[in-house]
mmCIF file of C-alpha atoms in Angstrom:
data_model
loop_
_atom_site.group_PDB
_atom_site.id
_atom_site.type_symbol
_atom_site.label_atom_id
_atom_site.label_comp_id
_atom_site.label_asym_id
_atom_site.label_seq_id
_atom_site.Cartn_x
_atom_site.Cartn_y
_atom_site.Cartn_z
ATOM 1 C CA MET L 1 161.545 148.653 48.189
ATOM 2 C CA PRO L 2 164.117 150.370 50.434
ATOM 3 C CA PRO L 3 165.709 148.387 53.289
ATOM 4 C CA ILE L 4 163.449 150.180 55.789
ATOM 5 C CA ASP L 5 159.741 150.479 55.055
ATOM 6 C CA GLN L 6 158.898 154.190 55.020
ATOM 7 C CA ASN L 7 155.252 153.601 55.932
ATOM 8 C CA SER L 8 155.253 154.470 59.651
ATOM 9 C CA ARG L 9 152.067 152.590 60.468
ATOM 10 C CA ARG L 10 153.099 149.472 58.588
ATOM 11 C CA ARG L 11 156.393 149.305 60.520
ATOM 12 C CA ARG L 12 154.466 148.785 63.736
ATOM 13 C CA PRO L 13 152.838 145.515 64.860
ATOM 14 C CA THR L 14 149.535 144.530 63.247
ATOM 15 C CA GLY L 15 146.886 141.959 64.049
ATOM 16 C CA LEU L 16 146.113 141.139 67.689
ATOM 17 C CA ILE L 17 147.984 143.488 70.037
ATOM 18 C CA ALA L 18 146.264 142.984 73.394
ATOM 19 C CA LEU L 19 143.697 140.620 74.918
ATOM 20 C CA ASP L 20 142.319 140.148 78.427
ATOM 21 C CA GLU L 21 139.826 137.315 78.086
ATOM 22 C CA THR L 22 138.431 137.985 81.564
ATOM 23 C CA ALA L 23 137.243 141.469 80.574
ATOM 24 C CA VAL L 24 136.560 141.362 76.837
ATOM 25 C CA PHE L 25 133.121 140.873 75.264
ATOM 26 C CA ASP L 26 133.541 137.593 73.415
ATOM 27 C CA GLY L 27 132.477 137.641 69.811
ATOM 28 C CA TYR L 28 133.472 138.549 66.279
ATOM 29 C CA THR L 29 134.555 141.906 64.854
ATOM 30 C CA LEU L 30 133.532 143.019 61.369
ATOM 31 C CA PHE L 31 135.456 145.551 59.279
ATOM 32 C CA ALA L 32 136.055 146.566 55.659
ATOM 33 C CA PRO L 33 139.477 148.068 54.791
ATOM 34 C CA LEU L 34 138.831 151.358 52.999
ATOM 35 C CA THR L 35 141.616 150.815 50.468
ATOM 36 C CA GLY L 36 140.480 147.287 49.693
ATOM 37 C CA THR L 37 138.685 146.233 46.543
ATOM 38 C CA GLY L 38 135.600 144.855 48.300
ATOM 39 C CA GLU L 39 136.937 142.586 51.038
ATOM 40 C CA VAL L 40 135.066 142.429 54.348
ATOM 41 C CA TYR L 41 136.570 140.515 57.262
ATOM 42 C CA LEU L 42 135.125 138.895 60.377
ATOM 43 C CA VAL L 43 137.770 138.165 63.036
ATOM 44 C CA ASP L 44 137.488 136.487 66.427
ATOM 45 C CA ILE L 45 138.882 137.987 69.634
ATOM 46 C CA HIS L 46 142.233 136.298 68.913
ATOM 47 C CA GLY L 47 142.493 138.177 65.626
ATOM 48 C CA ARG L 48 141.897 135.125 63.443
ATOM 49 C CA THR L 49 139.820 135.612 60.312
ATOM 50 C CA VAL L 50 136.767 133.350 60.527
ATOM 51 C CA HIS L 51 134.904 134.623 57.474
ATOM 52 C CA ARG L 52 135.486 136.869 54.467
ATOM 53 C CA TRP L 53 133.242 138.434 51.842
ATOM 54 C CA ASP L 54 134.545 139.519 48.441
ATOM 55 C CA LEU L 55 132.199 142.104 46.963
ATOM 56 C CA PRO L 56 132.231 143.767 43.533
ATOM 57 C CA TYR L 57 132.804 147.363 44.707
ATOM 58 C CA ARG L 58 135.467 148.963 46.847
ATOM 59 C CA PRO L 59 134.138 150.179 50.218
ATOM 60 C CA GLY L 60 132.051 153.312 50.305
ATOM 61 C CA ARG L 61 132.731 153.465 54.047
ATOM 62 C CA HIS L 62 131.556 150.346 55.968
ATOM 63 C CA ALA L 63 129.656 147.078 56.340
ATOM 64 C CA ARG L 64 127.254 145.808 59.014
ATOM 65 C CA LEU L 65 125.468 142.519 59.733
ATOM 66 C CA LEU L 66 121.663 142.526 59.828
ATOM 67 C CA ALA L 67 119.318 140.382 61.899
ATOM 68 C CA ASP L 68 118.612 137.946 59.058
ATOM 69 C CA GLY L 69 122.309 137.186 58.607
ATOM 70 C CA THR L 70 122.825 139.242 55.478
ATOM 71 C CA LEU L 71 125.605 141.790 55.133
ATOM 72 C CA ALA L 72 124.690 145.437 54.534
ATOM 73 C CA TYR L 73 127.498 147.009 52.522
ATOM 74 C CA ASN L 74 128.056 150.459 51.090
ATOM 75 C CA GLY L 75 130.237 150.464 47.996
ATOM 76 C CA VAL L 76 131.666 153.040 45.622
ATOM 77 C CA LEU L 77 129.814 153.486 42.327
ATOM 78 C CA PRO L 78 132.437 153.160 39.574
ATOM 79 C CA GLY L 79 133.115 155.784 36.937
ATOM 80 C CA GLU L 80 131.828 158.907 38.692
ATOM 81 C CA GLN L 81 133.506 162.304 38.431
ATOM 82 C CA ALA L 82 134.867 164.179 41.456
ATOM 83 C CA LEU L 83 132.453 166.956 42.470
ATOM 84 C CA PHE L 84 135.169 168.578 44.630
ATOM 85 C CA PRO L 85 138.645 167.511 45.889
ATOM 86 C CA MET L 86 137.497 165.297 48.789
ATOM 87 C CA TRP L 87 134.492 163.724 47.047
ATOM 88 C CA HIS L 88 136.244 160.527 45.981
ATOM 89 C CA LYS L 89 137.501 160.103 49.576
ATOM 90 C CA TYR L 90 134.054 159.621 51.077
ATOM 91 C CA ARG L 91 131.493 159.086 48.338
ATOM 92 C CA GLY L 92 129.572 155.844 47.967
ATOM 93 C CA GLY L 93 126.680 155.303 45.574
ATOM 94 C CA VAL L 94 125.978 151.563 45.888
ATOM 95 C CA MET L 95 123.997 150.243 48.854
ATOM 96 C CA LEU L 96 123.610 146.460 48.802
ATOM 97 C CA ARG L 97 122.808 143.348 50.782
ATOM 98 C CA SER L 98 124.944 140.264 50.420
ATOM 99 C CA ALA L 99 124.556 136.634 51.448
ATOM 100 C CA PRO L 100 127.351 135.061 53.522
ATOM 101 C CA ASP L 101 128.870 133.614 50.347
ATOM 102 C CA GLY L 102 129.148 137.073 48.757
ATOM 103 C CA THR L 103 126.124 136.790 46.474
ATOM 104 C CA VAL L 104 124.560 140.236 45.991
ATOM 105 C CA LEU L 105 120.874 139.920 46.902
ATOM 106 C CA ARG L 106 119.681 143.498 46.443
ATOM 107 C CA GLU L 107 121.199 146.794 45.356
ATOM 108 C CA HIS L 108 120.177 150.455 45.462
ATOM 109 C CA ARG L 109 122.136 153.148 43.636
ATOM 110 C CA ASP L 110 122.377 156.892 44.155
ATOM 111 C CA ALA L 111 125.442 158.618 42.715
ATOM 112 C CA LEU L 112 125.140 161.447 45.258
ATOM 113 C CA GLN L 113 125.198 159.194 48.351
ATOM 114 C CA HIS L 114 128.126 159.639 50.717
ATOM 115 C CA HIS L 115 129.393 158.539 54.149
ATOM 116 C CA ASP L 116 126.507 156.765 55.838
ATOM 117 C CA ALA L 117 123.803 154.421 54.660
ATOM 118 C CA HIS L 118 121.906 152.797 57.507
ATOM 119 C CA HIS L 119 120.233 149.577 56.325
ATOM 120 C CA LEU L 120 117.183 148.630 58.374
ATOM 121 C CA ASP L 121 116.148 145.015 58.904
ATOM 122 C CA ASP L 122 112.872 145.529 56.987
ATOM 123 C CA GLY L 123 114.697 146.510 53.789
ATOM 124 C CA ARG L 124 114.536 150.288 54.114
ATOM 125 C CA ILE L 125 117.743 152.336 53.774
ATOM 126 C CA LEU L 126 118.294 155.710 55.436
ATOM 127 C CA TYR L 127 121.230 157.527 53.873
ATOM 128 C CA THR L 128 123.015 160.829 53.319
ATOM 129 C CA ALA L 129 123.321 162.444 49.892
ATOM 130 C CA LEU L 130 123.981 165.812 48.247
ATOM 131 C CA GLU L 131 122.186 168.550 46.338
ATOM 132 C CA ARG L 132 123.665 171.496 44.452
ATOM 133 C CA LEU L 133 123.289 175.045 45.793
ATOM 134 C CA THR L 134 124.155 177.979 43.536
ATOM 135 C CA GLY L 135 123.866 181.765 43.516
ATOM 136 C CA ALA L 136 122.193 183.291 46.546
ATOM 137 C CA ASP L 137 121.479 179.867 48.067
ATOM 138 C CA ALA L 138 125.187 179.043 48.039
ATOM 139 C CA ALA L 139 126.204 182.477 49.271
ATOM 140 C CA ALA L 140 123.808 182.163 52.216
ATOM 141 C CA VAL L 141 125.898 179.350 53.716
ATOM 142 C CA ARG L 142 127.954 180.930 56.492
ATOM 143 C CA GLY L 143 131.589 180.324 57.399
ATOM 144 C CA GLY L 144 134.329 178.366 55.719
ATOM 145 C CA VAL L 145 137.358 179.548 53.761
ATOM 146 C CA PRO L 146 136.314 182.420 51.445
ATOM 147 C CA GLY L 147 136.351 181.433 47.782
ATOM 148 C CA SER L 148 136.650 177.684 48.441
ATOM 149 C CA GLU L 149 133.354 176.677 46.839
ATOM 150 C CA ALA L 150 133.259 173.866 44.279
ATOM 151 C CA ALA L 151 133.618 174.674 40.587
ATOM 152 C CA GLY L 152 131.187 177.352 39.439
ATOM 153 C CA GLY L 153 130.662 178.675 42.968
ATOM 154 C CA VAL L 154 128.641 175.604 43.965
ATOM 155 C CA VAL L 155 128.081 174.597 47.578
ATOM 156 C CA TRP L 156 127.002 170.978 47.851
ATOM 157 C CA ALA L 157 124.453 170.715 50.666
ATOM 158 C CA ASP L 158 123.407 167.584 52.489
ATOM 159 C CA THR L 159 120.146 165.766 52.162
ATOM 160 C CA ILE L 160 118.859 162.680 53.959
ATOM 161 C CA ARG L 161 116.780 160.128 52.077
ATOM 162 C CA GLU L 162 114.920 156.997 53.047
ATOM 163 C CA VAL L 163 114.018 154.448 50.411
ATOM 164 C CA GLY L 164 112.039 151.219 50.575
ATOM 165 C CA PRO L 165 113.224 147.747 49.520
ATOM 166 C CA ASP L 166 112.173 148.547 45.944
ATOM 167 C CA GLY L 167 114.005 151.893 45.890
ATOM 168 C CA GLU L 168 110.868 153.994 46.302
ATOM 169 C CA LEU L 169 111.551 157.314 48.063
ATOM 170 C CA LEU L 170 109.687 157.233 51.392
ATOM 171 C CA TRP L 171 111.048 160.297 53.204
ATOM 172 C CA SER L 172 113.566 163.071 52.627
ATOM 173 C CA TRP L 173 115.104 166.043 54.395
ATOM 174 C CA ARG L 174 117.153 168.996 53.106
ATOM 175 C CA ALA L 175 119.722 170.928 55.121
ATOM 176 C CA ALA L 176 119.102 173.915 52.834
ATOM 177 C CA GLU L 177 115.453 173.972 53.925
ATOM 178 C CA HIS L 178 115.707 173.145 57.624
ATOM 179 C CA LEU L 179 119.121 174.290 58.940
ATOM 180 C CA ASP L 180 119.538 177.875 60.134
ATOM 181 C CA ARG L 181 122.661 179.209 58.368
ATOM 182 C CA GLU L 182 123.563 181.472 61.284
ATOM 183 C CA GLU L 183 123.254 178.725 63.895
ATOM 184 C CA PHE L 184 125.118 176.107 61.828
ATOM 185 C CA PRO L 185 128.063 177.866 60.125
ATOM 186 C CA LEU L 186 131.016 175.986 58.691
ATOM 187 C CA HIS L 187 134.183 176.093 60.750
ATOM 188 C CA GLU L 188 136.420 178.860 59.454
ATOM 189 C CA ALA L 189 139.116 176.386 58.351
ATOM 190 C CA TYR L 190 136.765 174.242 56.230
ATOM 191 C CA ALA L 191 136.202 174.486 52.497
ATOM 192 C CA ARG L 192 132.828 175.802 51.382
ATOM 193 C CA ASP L 193 132.292 172.996 48.873
ATOM 194 C CA HIS L 194 130.250 170.817 51.291
ATOM 195 C CA TRP L 195 127.862 171.922 54.050
ATOM 196 C CA PRO L 196 127.302 170.767 56.788
ATOM 197 C CA LEU L 197 128.909 167.378 55.988
ATOM 198 C CA ILE L 198 126.592 164.818 57.562
ATOM 199 C CA ASN L 199 128.740 161.772 58.270
ATOM 200 C CA SER L 200 126.216 159.677 60.219
ATOM 201 C CA VAL L 201 122.457 159.190 60.155
ATOM 202 C CA THR L 202 120.450 156.671 62.202
ATOM 203 C CA PRO L 203 116.830 156.287 63.341
ATOM 204 C CA LEU L 204 116.018 156.759 67.027
ATOM 205 C CA ARG L 205 113.593 154.553 68.923
ATOM 206 C CA ASP L 206 110.952 157.300 68.805
ATOM 207 C CA GLY L 207 111.152 157.430 65.005
ATOM 208 C CA ASN L 208 113.101 160.675 64.740
ATOM 209 C CA ILE L 209 116.521 160.922 63.098
ATOM 210 C CA LEU L 210 119.913 161.259 64.782
ATOM 211 C CA ALA L 211 122.587 162.902 62.636
ATOM 212 C CA SER L 212 126.191 164.073 62.972
ATOM 213 C CA LEU L 213 127.127 167.339 61.236
ATOM 214 C CA ARG L 214 130.927 167.233 61.150
ATOM 215 C CA SER L 215 131.906 170.570 59.620
ATOM 216 C CA VAL L 216 129.711 172.533 62.025
ATOM 217 C CA SER L 217 130.542 170.341 65.073
ATOM 218 C CA ALA L 218 126.980 169.454 66.002
ATOM 219 C CA VAL L 219 124.954 166.345 66.772
ATOM 220 C CA VAL L 220 121.254 166.896 66.062
ATOM 221 C CA VAL L 221 117.900 165.166 66.326
ATOM 222 C CA ILE L 222 115.635 165.794 63.329
ATOM 223 C CA SER L 223 111.855 165.508 63.482
ATOM 224 C CA ARG L 224 110.637 162.936 61.001
ATOM 225 C CA ASP L 225 107.242 164.677 60.944
ATOM 226 C CA THR L 226 108.316 168.288 60.349
ATOM 227 C CA GLY L 227 112.048 168.222 59.531
ATOM 228 C CA GLU L 228 112.819 170.714 62.297
ATOM 229 C CA ILE L 229 115.799 170.372 64.624
ATOM 230 C CA LEU L 230 114.398 169.054 67.908
ATOM 231 C CA TRP L 231 117.721 168.933 69.778
ATOM 232 C CA ARG L 232 121.360 169.802 69.200
ATOM 233 C CA SER L 233 124.525 169.233 71.196
ATOM 234 C CA ARG L 234 125.625 172.239 73.161
ATOM 235 C CA PRO L 235 128.230 174.238 71.162
ATOM 236 C CA GLY L 236 131.740 173.253 72.210
ATOM 237 C CA THR L 237 130.740 169.792 73.443
ATOM 238 C CA VAL L 238 131.938 167.967 70.310
ATOM 239 C CA SER L 239 134.521 168.848 67.677
ATOM 240 C CA GLN L 240 134.232 167.352 64.160
ATOM 241 C CA GLN L 241 132.579 164.239 65.665
ATOM 242 C CA HIS L 242 131.344 160.992 64.127
ATOM 243 C CA ALA L 243 128.907 158.120 64.643
ATOM 244 C CA PRO L 244 126.474 159.124 67.421
ATOM 245 C CA THR L 245 124.243 156.260 68.561
ATOM 246 C CA GLU L 246 121.392 156.031 71.050
ATOM 247 C CA LEU L 247 122.013 154.002 74.205
ATOM 248 C CA ASP L 248 119.389 152.074 76.154
ATOM 249 C CA ASP L 249 119.042 154.894 78.704
ATOM 250 C CA GLY L 250 118.544 157.521 76.008
ATOM 251 C CA ARG L 251 122.027 158.990 76.227
ATOM 252 C CA LEU L 252 124.069 159.431 73.055
ATOM 253 C CA LEU L 253 127.404 157.680 72.551
ATOM 254 C CA VAL L 254 129.646 159.808 70.296
ATOM 255 C CA PHE L 255 133.120 159.498 68.801
ATOM 256 C CA ASP L 256 134.473 163.013 69.393
ATOM 257 C CA ASN L 257 137.423 163.524 67.046
ATOM 258 C CA GLY L 258 138.699 166.691 68.740
ATOM 259 C CA VAL L 259 139.820 168.650 65.683
ATOM 260 C CA PHE L 260 139.717 172.377 66.587
ATOM 261 C CA ARG L 261 138.529 171.530 70.114
ATOM 262 C CA PRO L 262 137.863 174.857 71.877
ATOM 263 C CA GLY L 263 140.340 175.665 74.637
ATOM 264 C CA HIS L 264 142.825 172.892 73.770
ATOM 265 C CA ASP L 265 146.049 173.569 71.875
ATOM 266 C CA VAL L 266 146.960 169.837 71.749
ATOM 267 C CA PRO L 267 144.259 167.809 69.973
ATOM 268 C CA TYR L 268 143.041 164.447 71.176
ATOM 269 C CA SER L 269 140.087 162.172 70.483
ATOM 270 C CA ARG L 270 137.666 160.745 72.993
ATOM 271 C CA VAL L 271 134.448 158.744 73.256
ATOM 272 C CA ILE L 272 131.684 160.372 75.284
ATOM 273 C CA GLU L 273 128.141 159.859 76.510
ATOM 274 C CA ILE L 274 125.915 162.933 76.266
ATOM 275 C CA ASP L 275 122.796 163.325 78.382
ATOM 276 C CA ARG L 276 120.163 164.815 76.101
ATOM 277 C CA ALA L 277 118.172 166.353 78.941
ATOM 278 C CA GLY L 278 120.928 168.724 80.033
ATOM 279 C CA GLY L 279 123.481 168.346 77.271
ATOM 280 C CA ASP L 280 126.225 167.353 79.726
ATOM 281 C CA VAL L 281 128.975 164.800 79.119
ATOM 282 C CA MET L 282 128.250 161.972 81.577
ATOM 283 C CA TRP L 283 131.060 159.556 80.634
ATOM 284 C CA GLU L 284 134.316 159.931 78.744
ATOM 285 C CA TYR L 285 137.137 157.748 77.532
ATOM 286 C CA HIS L 286 140.436 159.112 76.286
ATOM 287 C CA ASP L 287 143.846 157.484 76.285
ATOM 288 C CA PRO L 288 145.832 157.988 79.523
ATOM 289 C CA ALA L 289 148.304 159.819 77.266
ATOM 290 C CA ARG L 290 145.657 161.966 75.600
ATOM 291 C CA GLU L 291 147.755 162.931 72.590
ATOM 292 C CA PHE L 292 148.374 159.268 71.689
ATOM 293 C CA PHE L 293 144.749 158.692 70.660
ATOM 294 C CA PHE L 294 143.904 161.276 68.020
ATOM 295 C CA ALA L 295 141.870 160.491 64.907
ATOM 296 C CA PRO L 296 141.523 163.718 62.901
ATOM 297 C CA PHE L 297 138.856 162.174 60.688
ATOM 298 C CA MET L 298 136.461 159.208 60.751
ATOM 299 C CA GLY L 299 136.002 156.999 63.826
ATOM 300 C CA SER L 300 133.186 155.258 65.692
ATOM 301 C CA ALA L 301 132.178 153.669 68.983
ATOM 302 C CA GLN L 302 129.809 150.797 69.761
ATOM 303 C CA ARG L 303 128.418 150.030 73.221
ATOM 304 C CA LEU L 304 128.619 146.278 73.777
ATOM 305 C CA PRO L 305 126.124 144.139 75.756
ATOM 306 C CA ASN L 306 128.497 143.780 78.741
ATOM 307 C CA GLY L 307 128.907 147.559 79.056
ATOM 308 C CA ASN L 308 132.258 147.724 77.292
ATOM 309 C CA THR L 309 132.817 149.996 74.288
ATOM 310 C CA LEU L 310 134.383 148.998 70.973
ATOM 311 C CA VAL L 311 136.274 151.950 69.492
ATOM 312 C CA THR L 312 137.375 152.378 65.879
ATOM 313 C CA ASP L 313 140.437 154.609 65.557
ATOM 314 C CA SER L 314 139.832 154.809 61.842
ATOM 315 C CA PRO L 315 142.901 156.466 60.261
ATOM 316 C CA SER L 316 145.231 154.106 62.161
ATOM 317 C CA GLY L 317 143.184 150.972 61.442
ATOM 318 C CA ARG L 318 143.214 150.456 65.207
ATOM 319 C CA LEU L 319 140.270 148.697 66.837
ATOM 320 C CA PHE L 320 140.150 148.472 70.609
ATOM 321 C CA GLU L 321 137.764 147.705 73.452
ATOM 322 C CA VAL L 322 137.587 149.448 76.810
ATOM 323 C CA THR L 323 135.601 148.765 79.960
ATOM 324 C CA LYS L 324 133.386 151.318 81.689
ATOM 325 C CA ASP L 325 136.396 152.180 83.877
ATOM 326 C CA GLY L 326 138.558 152.874 80.831
ATOM 327 C CA TYR L 327 140.580 149.667 80.992
ATOM 328 C CA LEU L 328 141.753 148.612 77.525
ATOM 329 C CA CYS L 329 141.083 144.876 77.281
ATOM 330 C CA TRP L 330 141.389 144.180 73.522
ATOM 331 C CA GLU L 331 143.316 145.766 70.668
ATOM 332 C CA TYR L 332 143.680 144.787 67.028
ATOM 333 C CA VAL L 333 145.404 146.646 64.196
ATOM 334 C CA VAL L 334 144.144 146.030 60.662
ATOM 335 C CA PRO L 335 147.001 144.392 58.704
ATOM 336 C CA TYR L 336 145.791 145.307 55.204
ATOM 337 C CA PHE L 337 147.583 148.273 53.596
ATOM 338 C CA ALA L 338 146.988 149.682 50.126
ATOM 339 C CA GLY L 339 146.673 152.945 48.223
ATOM 340 C CA TYR L 340 143.357 154.591 47.402
ATOM 341 C CA ALA L 341 142.042 153.724 43.956
ATOM 342 C CA GLU L 342 141.460 157.247 42.630
ATOM 343 C CA SER L 343 144.481 159.379 41.806
ATOM 344 C CA GLU L 344 142.794 162.439 43.332
ATOM 345 C CA VAL L 345 142.623 160.710 46.724
ATOM 346 C CA ARG L 346 146.155 159.300 46.457
ATOM 347 C CA GLY L 347 147.354 162.859 45.951
ATOM 348 C CA LEU L 348 145.726 163.912 49.214
ATOM 349 C CA PHE L 349 146.694 160.708 51.090
ATOM 350 C CA PRO L 350 149.873 159.427 49.385
ATOM 351 C CA SER L 351 150.783 156.725 51.903
ATOM 352 C CA GLN L 352 149.229 153.269 51.828
ATOM 353 C CA PRO L 353 146.812 153.303 54.788
ATOM 354 C CA ASN L 354 145.077 150.490 56.666
ATOM 355 C CA ALA L 355 142.086 152.703 57.500
ATOM 356 C CA VAL L 356 138.562 151.510 58.245
ATOM 357 C CA PHE L 357 135.474 153.679 58.706
ATOM 358 C CA ARG L 358 133.630 151.649 61.356
ATOM 359 C CA ALA L 359 133.957 148.242 62.987
ATOM 360 C CA TYR L 360 131.222 146.248 64.721
ATOM 361 C CA ARG L 361 131.335 143.429 67.305
ATOM 362 C CA TYR L 362 128.809 140.573 67.228
ATOM 363 C CA ALA L 363 128.163 137.734 69.662
ATOM 364 C CA ALA L 364 128.232 134.184 68.288
ATOM 365 C CA ALA L 365 124.457 134.004 68.770
ATOM 366 C CA ASP L 366 124.073 136.923 66.339
ATOM 367 C CA ILE L 367 125.713 134.897 63.538
ATOM 368 C CA PRO L 368 124.094 131.443 63.595
ATOM 369 C CA TRP L 369 125.193 130.709 60.041
ATOM 370 C CA LEU L 370 128.884 131.077 60.923
ATOM 371 C CA GLU L 371 129.240 127.651 62.540
ATOM 372 C CA ALA L 372 127.575 126.015 59.544
ATOM 373 C CA THR L 373 130.073 127.596 57.121
ATOM 374 C CA ALA L 374 133.178 127.023 59.264
#
């Protein structure tokens, strides 16, 4: 080890950075370091770890607490081959529930699952996966870098699947069947190995499906009945976004990464509320120094019960909370650094990051078992 650590992020402070107890939403924050081996942490607003799970798979993105107190966790299925260069970076394959003590209670496997798996309280799982397109079907996908398909000229296209507690397939959707290639082309700088790269999928209150299509910069609502696109964000509103969620008033809260943002030569990230009726941005948070807050990939935002917003600046392992007025009242930097397990990913991301995909805040009343295990 040289006298000066050459990892720029690790040289900076970690753990609790800022706290205003008069403005923060009191509770516990859950996160799973992406380069960990299966550790999930629950920290209080002072940055102290109050609970930890140790699970048998490294994270396939994130973890979330369910109403019954179990942990929904998406892990990486061991021993799979890389379908294309970035596959090992965001694939999953194991979707499980765990008891507070780390005991695995239930597990569903799909080697083609990636990014998001939304576990519902009744045992269903809604998740994103892939299917292979070849020949004319692959060629019909518009945009992207010419000649950048996966081996054999394959374009891997997204699917969405919903399974029951026993793994039975209940519902499915195919981008290749329902997305118009002309209306949803890949950005010209993106590889043609994956289209349209769905990085988030959640059910809406009306039963339809909310999804984020990163590589075509679109948030869409999918009809559960017909599979058609019922609504999409107005082109140019979001750029390579993540994690849209439905708010109580029907607006959509979105982490807008800002990669290739039209009309801006200096990129920056922001969190926005989109009004579905008109497609307008009704609320926005960005750092006062816009260029300081820029997450080129990953990221999420959660609206808290007091109106604040918890933001996950994923690549930096930086979790922070802002009020409706944009006042930063809590900040925590994940202190766990490590290299990615697969050599293919280490080649693309050689430093040892402290990245997390998403973090979630919970009130004490949401975790009644915590006091009993303290």
